[in-house]
PDB file of C-alpha atoms in Angstrom:
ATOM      1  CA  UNK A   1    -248.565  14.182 159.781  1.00  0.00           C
ATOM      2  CA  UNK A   2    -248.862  10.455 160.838  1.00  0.00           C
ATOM      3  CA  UNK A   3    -251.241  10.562 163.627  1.00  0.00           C
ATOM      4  CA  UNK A   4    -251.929   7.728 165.798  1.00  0.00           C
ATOM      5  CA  UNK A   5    -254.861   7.361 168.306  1.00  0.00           C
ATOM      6  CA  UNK A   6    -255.300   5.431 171.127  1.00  0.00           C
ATOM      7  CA  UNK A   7    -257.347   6.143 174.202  1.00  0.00           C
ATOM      8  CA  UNK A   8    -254.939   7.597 176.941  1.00  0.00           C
ATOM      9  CA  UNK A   9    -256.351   5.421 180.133  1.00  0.00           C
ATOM     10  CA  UNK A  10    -258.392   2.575 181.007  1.00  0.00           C
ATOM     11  CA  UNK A  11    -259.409   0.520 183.681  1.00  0.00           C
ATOM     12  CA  UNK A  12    -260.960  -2.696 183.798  1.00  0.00           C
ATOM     13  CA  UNK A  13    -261.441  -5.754 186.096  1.00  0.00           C
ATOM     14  CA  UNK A  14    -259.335  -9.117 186.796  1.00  0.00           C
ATOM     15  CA  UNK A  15    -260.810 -11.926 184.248  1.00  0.00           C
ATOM     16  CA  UNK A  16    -262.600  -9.428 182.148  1.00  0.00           C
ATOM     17  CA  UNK A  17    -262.044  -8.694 178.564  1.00  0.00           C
ATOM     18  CA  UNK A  18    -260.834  -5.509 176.999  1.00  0.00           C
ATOM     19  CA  UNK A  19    -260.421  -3.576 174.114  1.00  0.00           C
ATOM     20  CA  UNK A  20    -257.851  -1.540 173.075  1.00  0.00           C
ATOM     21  CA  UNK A  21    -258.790   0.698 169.831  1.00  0.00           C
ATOM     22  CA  UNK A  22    -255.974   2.813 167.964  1.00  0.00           C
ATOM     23  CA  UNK A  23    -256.538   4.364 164.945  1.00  0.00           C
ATOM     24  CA  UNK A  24    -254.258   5.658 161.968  1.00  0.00           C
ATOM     25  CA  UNK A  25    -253.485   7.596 158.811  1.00  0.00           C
ATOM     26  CA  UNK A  26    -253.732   4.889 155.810  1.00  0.00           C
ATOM     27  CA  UNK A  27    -251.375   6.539 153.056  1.00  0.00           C
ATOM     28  CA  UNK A  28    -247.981   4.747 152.827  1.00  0.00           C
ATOM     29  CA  UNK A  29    -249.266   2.193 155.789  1.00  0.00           C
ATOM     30  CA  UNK A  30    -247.020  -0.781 155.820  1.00  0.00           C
ATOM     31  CA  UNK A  31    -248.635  -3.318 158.654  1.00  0.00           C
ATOM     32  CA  UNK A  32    -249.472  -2.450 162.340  1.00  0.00           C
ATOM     33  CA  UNK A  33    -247.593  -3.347 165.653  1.00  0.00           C
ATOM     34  CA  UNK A  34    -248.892  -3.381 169.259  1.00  0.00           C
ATOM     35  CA  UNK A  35    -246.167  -3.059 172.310  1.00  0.00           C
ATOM     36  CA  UNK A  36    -246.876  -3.742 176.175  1.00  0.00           C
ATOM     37  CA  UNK A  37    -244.566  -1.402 178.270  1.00  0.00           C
ATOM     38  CA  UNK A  38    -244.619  -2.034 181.886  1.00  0.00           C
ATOM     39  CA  UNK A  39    -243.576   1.218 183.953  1.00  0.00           C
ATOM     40  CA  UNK A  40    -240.199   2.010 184.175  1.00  0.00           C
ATOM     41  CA  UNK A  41    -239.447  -0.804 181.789  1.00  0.00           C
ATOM     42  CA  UNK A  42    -238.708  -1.084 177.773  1.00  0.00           C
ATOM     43  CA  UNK A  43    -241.872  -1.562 174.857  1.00  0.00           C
ATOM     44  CA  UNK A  44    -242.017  -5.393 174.969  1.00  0.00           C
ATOM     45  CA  UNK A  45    -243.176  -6.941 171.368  1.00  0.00           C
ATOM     46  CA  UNK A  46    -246.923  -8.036 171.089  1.00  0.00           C
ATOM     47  CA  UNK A  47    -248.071  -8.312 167.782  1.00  0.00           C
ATOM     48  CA  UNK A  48    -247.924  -7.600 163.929  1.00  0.00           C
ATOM     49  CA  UNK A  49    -250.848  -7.208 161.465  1.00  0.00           C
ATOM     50  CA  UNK A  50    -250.313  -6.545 158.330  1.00  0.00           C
ATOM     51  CA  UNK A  51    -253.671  -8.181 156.545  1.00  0.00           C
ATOM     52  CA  UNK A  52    -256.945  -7.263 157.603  1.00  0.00           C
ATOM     53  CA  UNK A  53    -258.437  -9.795 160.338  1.00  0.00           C
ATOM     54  CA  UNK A  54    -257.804 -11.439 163.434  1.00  0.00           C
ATOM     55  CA  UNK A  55    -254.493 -12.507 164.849  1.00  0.00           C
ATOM     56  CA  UNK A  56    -254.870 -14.736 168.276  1.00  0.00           C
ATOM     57  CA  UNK A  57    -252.172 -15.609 170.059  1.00  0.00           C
ATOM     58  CA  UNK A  58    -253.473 -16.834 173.910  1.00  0.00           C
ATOM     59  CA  UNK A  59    -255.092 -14.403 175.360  1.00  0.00           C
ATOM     60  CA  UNK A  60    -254.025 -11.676 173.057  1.00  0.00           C
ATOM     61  CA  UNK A  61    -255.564 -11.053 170.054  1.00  0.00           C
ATOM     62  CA  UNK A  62    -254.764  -7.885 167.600  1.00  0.00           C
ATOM     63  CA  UNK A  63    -257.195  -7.056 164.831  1.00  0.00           C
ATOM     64  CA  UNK A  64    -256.941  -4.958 161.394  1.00  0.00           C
ATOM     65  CA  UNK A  65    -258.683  -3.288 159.066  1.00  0.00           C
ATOM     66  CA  UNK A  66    -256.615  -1.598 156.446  1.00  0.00           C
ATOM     67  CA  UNK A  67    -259.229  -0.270 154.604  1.00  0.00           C
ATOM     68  CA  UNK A  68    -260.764   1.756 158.289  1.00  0.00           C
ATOM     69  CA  UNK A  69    -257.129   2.835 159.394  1.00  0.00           C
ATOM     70  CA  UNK A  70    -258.589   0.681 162.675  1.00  0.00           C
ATOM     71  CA  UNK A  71    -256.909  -1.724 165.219  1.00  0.00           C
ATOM     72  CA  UNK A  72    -257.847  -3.003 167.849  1.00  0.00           C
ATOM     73  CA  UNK A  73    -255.983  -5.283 170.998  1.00  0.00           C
ATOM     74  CA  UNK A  74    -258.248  -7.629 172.747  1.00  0.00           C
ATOM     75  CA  UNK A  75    -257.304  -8.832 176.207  1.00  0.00           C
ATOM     76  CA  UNK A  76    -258.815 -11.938 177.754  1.00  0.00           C
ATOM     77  CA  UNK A  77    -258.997 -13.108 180.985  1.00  0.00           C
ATOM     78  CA  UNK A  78    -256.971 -10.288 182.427  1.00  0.00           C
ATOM     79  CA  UNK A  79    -254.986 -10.220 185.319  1.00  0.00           C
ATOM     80  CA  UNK A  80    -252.885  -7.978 187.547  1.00  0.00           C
ATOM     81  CA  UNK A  81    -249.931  -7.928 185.640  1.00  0.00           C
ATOM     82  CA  UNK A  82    -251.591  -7.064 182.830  1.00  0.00           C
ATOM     83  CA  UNK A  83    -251.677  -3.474 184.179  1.00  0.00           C
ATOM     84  CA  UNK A  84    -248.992  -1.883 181.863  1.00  0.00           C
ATOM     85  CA  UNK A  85    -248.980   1.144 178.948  1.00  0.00           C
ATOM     86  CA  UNK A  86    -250.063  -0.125 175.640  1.00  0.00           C
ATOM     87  CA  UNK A  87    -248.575   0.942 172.367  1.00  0.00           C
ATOM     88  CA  UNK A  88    -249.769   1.482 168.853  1.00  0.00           C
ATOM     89  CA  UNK A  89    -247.290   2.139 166.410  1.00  0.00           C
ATOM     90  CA  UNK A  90    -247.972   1.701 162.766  1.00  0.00           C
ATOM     91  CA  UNK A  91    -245.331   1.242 159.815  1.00  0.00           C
ATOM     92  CA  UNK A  92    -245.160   3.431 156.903  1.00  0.00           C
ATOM     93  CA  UNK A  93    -242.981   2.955 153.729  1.00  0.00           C
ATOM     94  CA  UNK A  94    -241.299   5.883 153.551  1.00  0.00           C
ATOM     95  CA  UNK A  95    -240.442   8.734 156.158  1.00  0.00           C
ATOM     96  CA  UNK A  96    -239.553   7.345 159.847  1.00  0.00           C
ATOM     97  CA  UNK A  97    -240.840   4.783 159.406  1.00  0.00           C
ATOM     98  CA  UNK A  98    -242.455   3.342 162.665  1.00  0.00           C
ATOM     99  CA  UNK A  99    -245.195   6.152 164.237  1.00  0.00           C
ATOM    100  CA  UNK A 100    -245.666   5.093 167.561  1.00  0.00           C
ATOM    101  CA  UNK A 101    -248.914   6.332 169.624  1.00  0.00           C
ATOM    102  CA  UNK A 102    -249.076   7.914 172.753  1.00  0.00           C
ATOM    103  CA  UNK A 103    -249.997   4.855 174.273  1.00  0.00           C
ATOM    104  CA  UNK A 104    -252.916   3.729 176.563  1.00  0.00           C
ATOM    105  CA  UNK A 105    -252.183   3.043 180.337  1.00  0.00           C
ATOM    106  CA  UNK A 106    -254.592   0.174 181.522  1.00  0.00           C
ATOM    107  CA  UNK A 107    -255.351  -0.682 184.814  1.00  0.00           C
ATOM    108  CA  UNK A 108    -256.617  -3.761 186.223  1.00  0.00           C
ATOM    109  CA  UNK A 109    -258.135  -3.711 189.410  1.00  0.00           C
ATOM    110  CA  UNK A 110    -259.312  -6.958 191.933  1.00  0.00           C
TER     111      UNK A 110
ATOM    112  CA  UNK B   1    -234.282 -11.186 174.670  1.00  0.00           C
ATOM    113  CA  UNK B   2    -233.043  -9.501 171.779  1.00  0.00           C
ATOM    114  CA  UNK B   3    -228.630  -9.142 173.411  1.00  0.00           C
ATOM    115  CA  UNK B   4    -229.067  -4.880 173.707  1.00  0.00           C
ATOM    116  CA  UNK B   5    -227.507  -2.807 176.119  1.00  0.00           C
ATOM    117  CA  UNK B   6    -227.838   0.421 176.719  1.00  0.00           C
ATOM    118  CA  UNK B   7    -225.188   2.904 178.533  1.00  0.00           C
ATOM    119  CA  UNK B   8    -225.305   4.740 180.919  1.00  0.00           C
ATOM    120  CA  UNK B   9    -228.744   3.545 182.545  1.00  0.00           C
ATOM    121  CA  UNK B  10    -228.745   7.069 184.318  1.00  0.00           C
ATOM    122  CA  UNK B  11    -227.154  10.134 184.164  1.00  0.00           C
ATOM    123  CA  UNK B  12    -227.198  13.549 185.589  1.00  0.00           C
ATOM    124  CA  UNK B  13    -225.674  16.213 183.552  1.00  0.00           C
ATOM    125  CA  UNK B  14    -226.181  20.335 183.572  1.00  0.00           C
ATOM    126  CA  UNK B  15    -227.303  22.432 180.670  1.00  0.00           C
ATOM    127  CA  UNK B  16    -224.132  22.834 177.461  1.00  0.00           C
ATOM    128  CA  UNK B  17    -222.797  19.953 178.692  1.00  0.00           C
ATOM    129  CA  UNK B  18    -222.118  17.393 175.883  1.00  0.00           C
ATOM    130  CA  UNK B  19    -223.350  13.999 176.845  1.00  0.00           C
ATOM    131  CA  UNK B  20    -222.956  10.490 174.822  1.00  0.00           C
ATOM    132  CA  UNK B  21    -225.316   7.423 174.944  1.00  0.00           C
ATOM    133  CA  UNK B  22    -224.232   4.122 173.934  1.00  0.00           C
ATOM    134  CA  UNK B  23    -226.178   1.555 172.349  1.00  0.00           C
ATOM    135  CA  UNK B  24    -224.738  -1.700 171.669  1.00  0.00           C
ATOM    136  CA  UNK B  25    -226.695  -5.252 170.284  1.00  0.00           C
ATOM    137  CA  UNK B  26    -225.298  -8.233 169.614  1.00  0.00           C
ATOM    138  CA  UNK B  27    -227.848  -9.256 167.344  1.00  0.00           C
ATOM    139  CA  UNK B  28    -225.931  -8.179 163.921  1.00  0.00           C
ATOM    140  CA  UNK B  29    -229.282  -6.413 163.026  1.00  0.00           C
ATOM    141  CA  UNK B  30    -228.956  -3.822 160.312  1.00  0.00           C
ATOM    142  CA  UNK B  31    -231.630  -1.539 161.753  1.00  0.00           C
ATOM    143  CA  UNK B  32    -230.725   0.409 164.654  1.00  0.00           C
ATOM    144  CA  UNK B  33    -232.883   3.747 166.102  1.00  0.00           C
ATOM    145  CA  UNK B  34    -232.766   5.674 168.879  1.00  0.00           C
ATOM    146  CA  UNK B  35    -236.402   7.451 170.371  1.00  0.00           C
ATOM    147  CA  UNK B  36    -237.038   9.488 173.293  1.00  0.00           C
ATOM    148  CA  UNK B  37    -240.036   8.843 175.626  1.00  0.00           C
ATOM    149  CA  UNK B  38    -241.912  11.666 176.942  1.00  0.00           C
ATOM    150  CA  UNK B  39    -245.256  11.781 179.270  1.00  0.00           C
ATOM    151  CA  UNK B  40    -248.140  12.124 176.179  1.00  0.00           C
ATOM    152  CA  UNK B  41    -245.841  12.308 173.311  1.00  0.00           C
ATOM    153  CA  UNK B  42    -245.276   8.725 173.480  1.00  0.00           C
ATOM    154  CA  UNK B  43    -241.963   7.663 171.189  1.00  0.00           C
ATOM    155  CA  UNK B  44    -240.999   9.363 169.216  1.00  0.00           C
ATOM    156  CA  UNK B  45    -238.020   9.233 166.490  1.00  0.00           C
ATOM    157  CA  UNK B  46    -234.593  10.959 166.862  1.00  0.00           C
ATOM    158  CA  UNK B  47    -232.301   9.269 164.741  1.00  0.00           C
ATOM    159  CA  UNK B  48    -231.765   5.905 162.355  1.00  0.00           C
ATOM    160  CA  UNK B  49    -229.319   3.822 161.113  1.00  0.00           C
ATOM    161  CA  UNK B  50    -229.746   1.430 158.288  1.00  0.00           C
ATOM    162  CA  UNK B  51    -226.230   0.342 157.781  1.00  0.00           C
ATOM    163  CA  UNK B  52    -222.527   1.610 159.059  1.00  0.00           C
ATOM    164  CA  UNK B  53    -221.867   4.962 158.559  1.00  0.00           C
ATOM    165  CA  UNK B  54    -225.199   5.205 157.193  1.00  0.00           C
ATOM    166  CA  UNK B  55    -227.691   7.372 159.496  1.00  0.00           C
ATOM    167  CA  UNK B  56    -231.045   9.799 158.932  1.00  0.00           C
ATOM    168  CA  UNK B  57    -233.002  12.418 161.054  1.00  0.00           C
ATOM    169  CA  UNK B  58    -236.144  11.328 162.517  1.00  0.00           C
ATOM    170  CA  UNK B  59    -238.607  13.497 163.497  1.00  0.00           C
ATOM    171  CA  UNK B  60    -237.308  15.210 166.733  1.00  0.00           C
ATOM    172  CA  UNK B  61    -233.317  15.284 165.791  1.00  0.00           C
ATOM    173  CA  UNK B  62    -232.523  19.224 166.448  1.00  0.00           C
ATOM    174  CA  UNK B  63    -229.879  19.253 168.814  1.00  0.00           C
ATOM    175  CA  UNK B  64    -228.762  15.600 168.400  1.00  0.00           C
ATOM    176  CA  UNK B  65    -226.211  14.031 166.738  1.00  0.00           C
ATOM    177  CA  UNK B  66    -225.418  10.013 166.160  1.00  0.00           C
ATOM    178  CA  UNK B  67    -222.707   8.188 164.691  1.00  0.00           C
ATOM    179  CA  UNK B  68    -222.237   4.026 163.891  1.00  0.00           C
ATOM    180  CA  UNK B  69    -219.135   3.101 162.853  1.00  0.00           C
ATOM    181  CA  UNK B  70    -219.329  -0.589 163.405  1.00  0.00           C
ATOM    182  CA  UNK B  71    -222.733  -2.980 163.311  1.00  0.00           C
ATOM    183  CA  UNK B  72    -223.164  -3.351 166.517  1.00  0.00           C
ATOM    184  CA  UNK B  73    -222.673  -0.122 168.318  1.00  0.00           C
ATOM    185  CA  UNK B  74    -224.878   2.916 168.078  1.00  0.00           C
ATOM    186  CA  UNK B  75    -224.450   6.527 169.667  1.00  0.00           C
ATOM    187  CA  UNK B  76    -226.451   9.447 170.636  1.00  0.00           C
ATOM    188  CA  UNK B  77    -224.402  13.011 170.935  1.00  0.00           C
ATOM    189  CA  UNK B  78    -226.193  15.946 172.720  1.00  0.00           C
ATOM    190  CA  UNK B  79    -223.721  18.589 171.840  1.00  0.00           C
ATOM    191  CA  UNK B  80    -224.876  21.025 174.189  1.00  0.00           C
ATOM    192  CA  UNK B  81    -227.526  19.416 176.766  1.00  0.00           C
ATOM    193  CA  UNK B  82    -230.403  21.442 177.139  1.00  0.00           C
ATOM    194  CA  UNK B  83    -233.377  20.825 180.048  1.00  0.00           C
ATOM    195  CA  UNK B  84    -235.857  20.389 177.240  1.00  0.00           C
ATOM    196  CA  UNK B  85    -233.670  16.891 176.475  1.00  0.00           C
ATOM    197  CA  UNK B  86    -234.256  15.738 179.565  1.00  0.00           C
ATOM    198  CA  UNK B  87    -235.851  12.270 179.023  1.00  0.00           C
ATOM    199  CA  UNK B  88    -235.873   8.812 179.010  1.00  0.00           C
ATOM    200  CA  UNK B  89    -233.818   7.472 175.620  1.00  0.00           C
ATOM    201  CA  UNK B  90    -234.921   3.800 173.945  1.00  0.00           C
ATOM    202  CA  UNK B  91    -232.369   2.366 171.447  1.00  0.00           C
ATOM    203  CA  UNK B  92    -234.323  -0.155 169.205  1.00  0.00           C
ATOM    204  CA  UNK B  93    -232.994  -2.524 166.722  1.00  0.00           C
ATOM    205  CA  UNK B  94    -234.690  -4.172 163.568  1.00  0.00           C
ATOM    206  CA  UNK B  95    -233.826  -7.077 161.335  1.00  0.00           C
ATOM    207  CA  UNK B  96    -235.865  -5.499 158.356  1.00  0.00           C
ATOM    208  CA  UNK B  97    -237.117  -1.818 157.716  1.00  0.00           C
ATOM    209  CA  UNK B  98    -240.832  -1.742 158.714  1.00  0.00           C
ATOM    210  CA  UNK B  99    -241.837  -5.645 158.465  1.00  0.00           C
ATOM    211  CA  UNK B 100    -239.887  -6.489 161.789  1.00  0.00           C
ATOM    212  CA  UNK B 101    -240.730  -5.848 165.258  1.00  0.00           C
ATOM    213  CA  UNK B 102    -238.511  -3.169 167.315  1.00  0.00           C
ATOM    214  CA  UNK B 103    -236.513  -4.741 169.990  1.00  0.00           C
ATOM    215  CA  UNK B 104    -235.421  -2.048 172.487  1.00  0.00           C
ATOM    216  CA  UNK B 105    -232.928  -1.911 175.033  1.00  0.00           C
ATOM    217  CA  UNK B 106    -233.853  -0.749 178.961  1.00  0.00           C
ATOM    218  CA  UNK B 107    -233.281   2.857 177.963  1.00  0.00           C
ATOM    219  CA  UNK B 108    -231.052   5.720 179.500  1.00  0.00           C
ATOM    220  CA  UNK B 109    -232.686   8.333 182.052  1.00  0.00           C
ATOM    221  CA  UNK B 110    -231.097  11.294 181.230  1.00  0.00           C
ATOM    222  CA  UNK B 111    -231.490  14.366 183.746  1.00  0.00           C
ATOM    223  CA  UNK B 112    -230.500  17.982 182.700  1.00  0.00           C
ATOM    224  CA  UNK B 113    -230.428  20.406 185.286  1.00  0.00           C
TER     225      UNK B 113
END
């Protein structure tokens, strides 16, 4: 199977920073996406890695490492609305195709 | 946003019913999927479409059918609706296979009773 890991909940404070890890299976592995879904709402578009390192864009930031099957999202300066479900879903070049996570629900809390 | 619509945004149906989903972008992607979202299964893959007519099984298709017969529109079949179907359904569309984000409609929550 394609199995992809991500912690299932976690809470954190307004302004803080936190880190989302996922991992995956590396065989086949294409690049590595990161969706925020806000409840009751659609997987929104975050980020794409495909080369190992560190992609910033304000106060997201997604990191890679193809060699570890390892991402991680970093959130800065978090606030309220930034309380959503998190997904991981990583692309493989054959098969489905896109192997989505279970997703992590984060909180932020005053 | 990426112009998809999904239809109907809710239904309510009861067990061997058939039921139909529509999907429809206005995007003229290539790449068109439909998942199903379920509480710690996350999304997972039903059916694809990488062209018209052209369509595979994903990894939870048993008991689902699809059909595109023109770019932009995309549909889901449940033959015979079953409780265990009862979800919330994402379309998604794609301008590449794999290197391109998934754009996804506002999903259908289906019901079956």
């Amino acid at each position: 199977g394609q199995n992809i890991d991500q912690p299932t909940e976690m809470t954190a404070t307004e302004g803080a920073i936190v880190q989302i890890n996922c991992t995956y299976q590396t065989s086949g592995f294409n690049g590595l996406f990161w969706y925020q879904q806000h409840a009751g709402e659609a997987p929104t578009f975050l980020s794409y890695n495909v080369l190992d390192g560190l992609e910033e864009k304000g106060r997201f930031s997604s990191f890679l490492s193809r060699s570890k099957g390892y991402s991680y999202l970093l959130l800065k300066e978090l606030q309220m609305k930034d309380s959503a479900s998190y997904l991981c879903a990583a692309a493989y070049n054959y098969g489905q195709n896109f192997v989505f996570g279970p997703g992590t629900r984060l909180s932020v809390l005053p | 946003d990426a112009g998809i619509t999904q239809s109907p945004r809710h239904k309510v149906t009861e067990t061997g019913t058939p039921v139909t989903l529509r999907c429809h972008q206005t995007e003229n992607h290539r790449y068109m999927y439909w998942y199903r979202q379920d509480p710690g299964h996350g999304l997972r893959l039903i059916h694809y479409s990488y062209g018209v007519k052209d369509t595979d099984k994903g990894e939870v298709s048993d008991g689902y059918s699809v059909s595109r017969s023109k770019t932009e529109d995309f549909l889901l079949t449940l033959e015979s609706a079953t409780s265990s179907q009862t979800s919330v359904y994402f379309c998604a569309i794609s301008e590449t296979e794999g290197a391109s984000p998934l754009h996804f409609g506002n999903g259908t929550r289906l019901t079956v009773t």
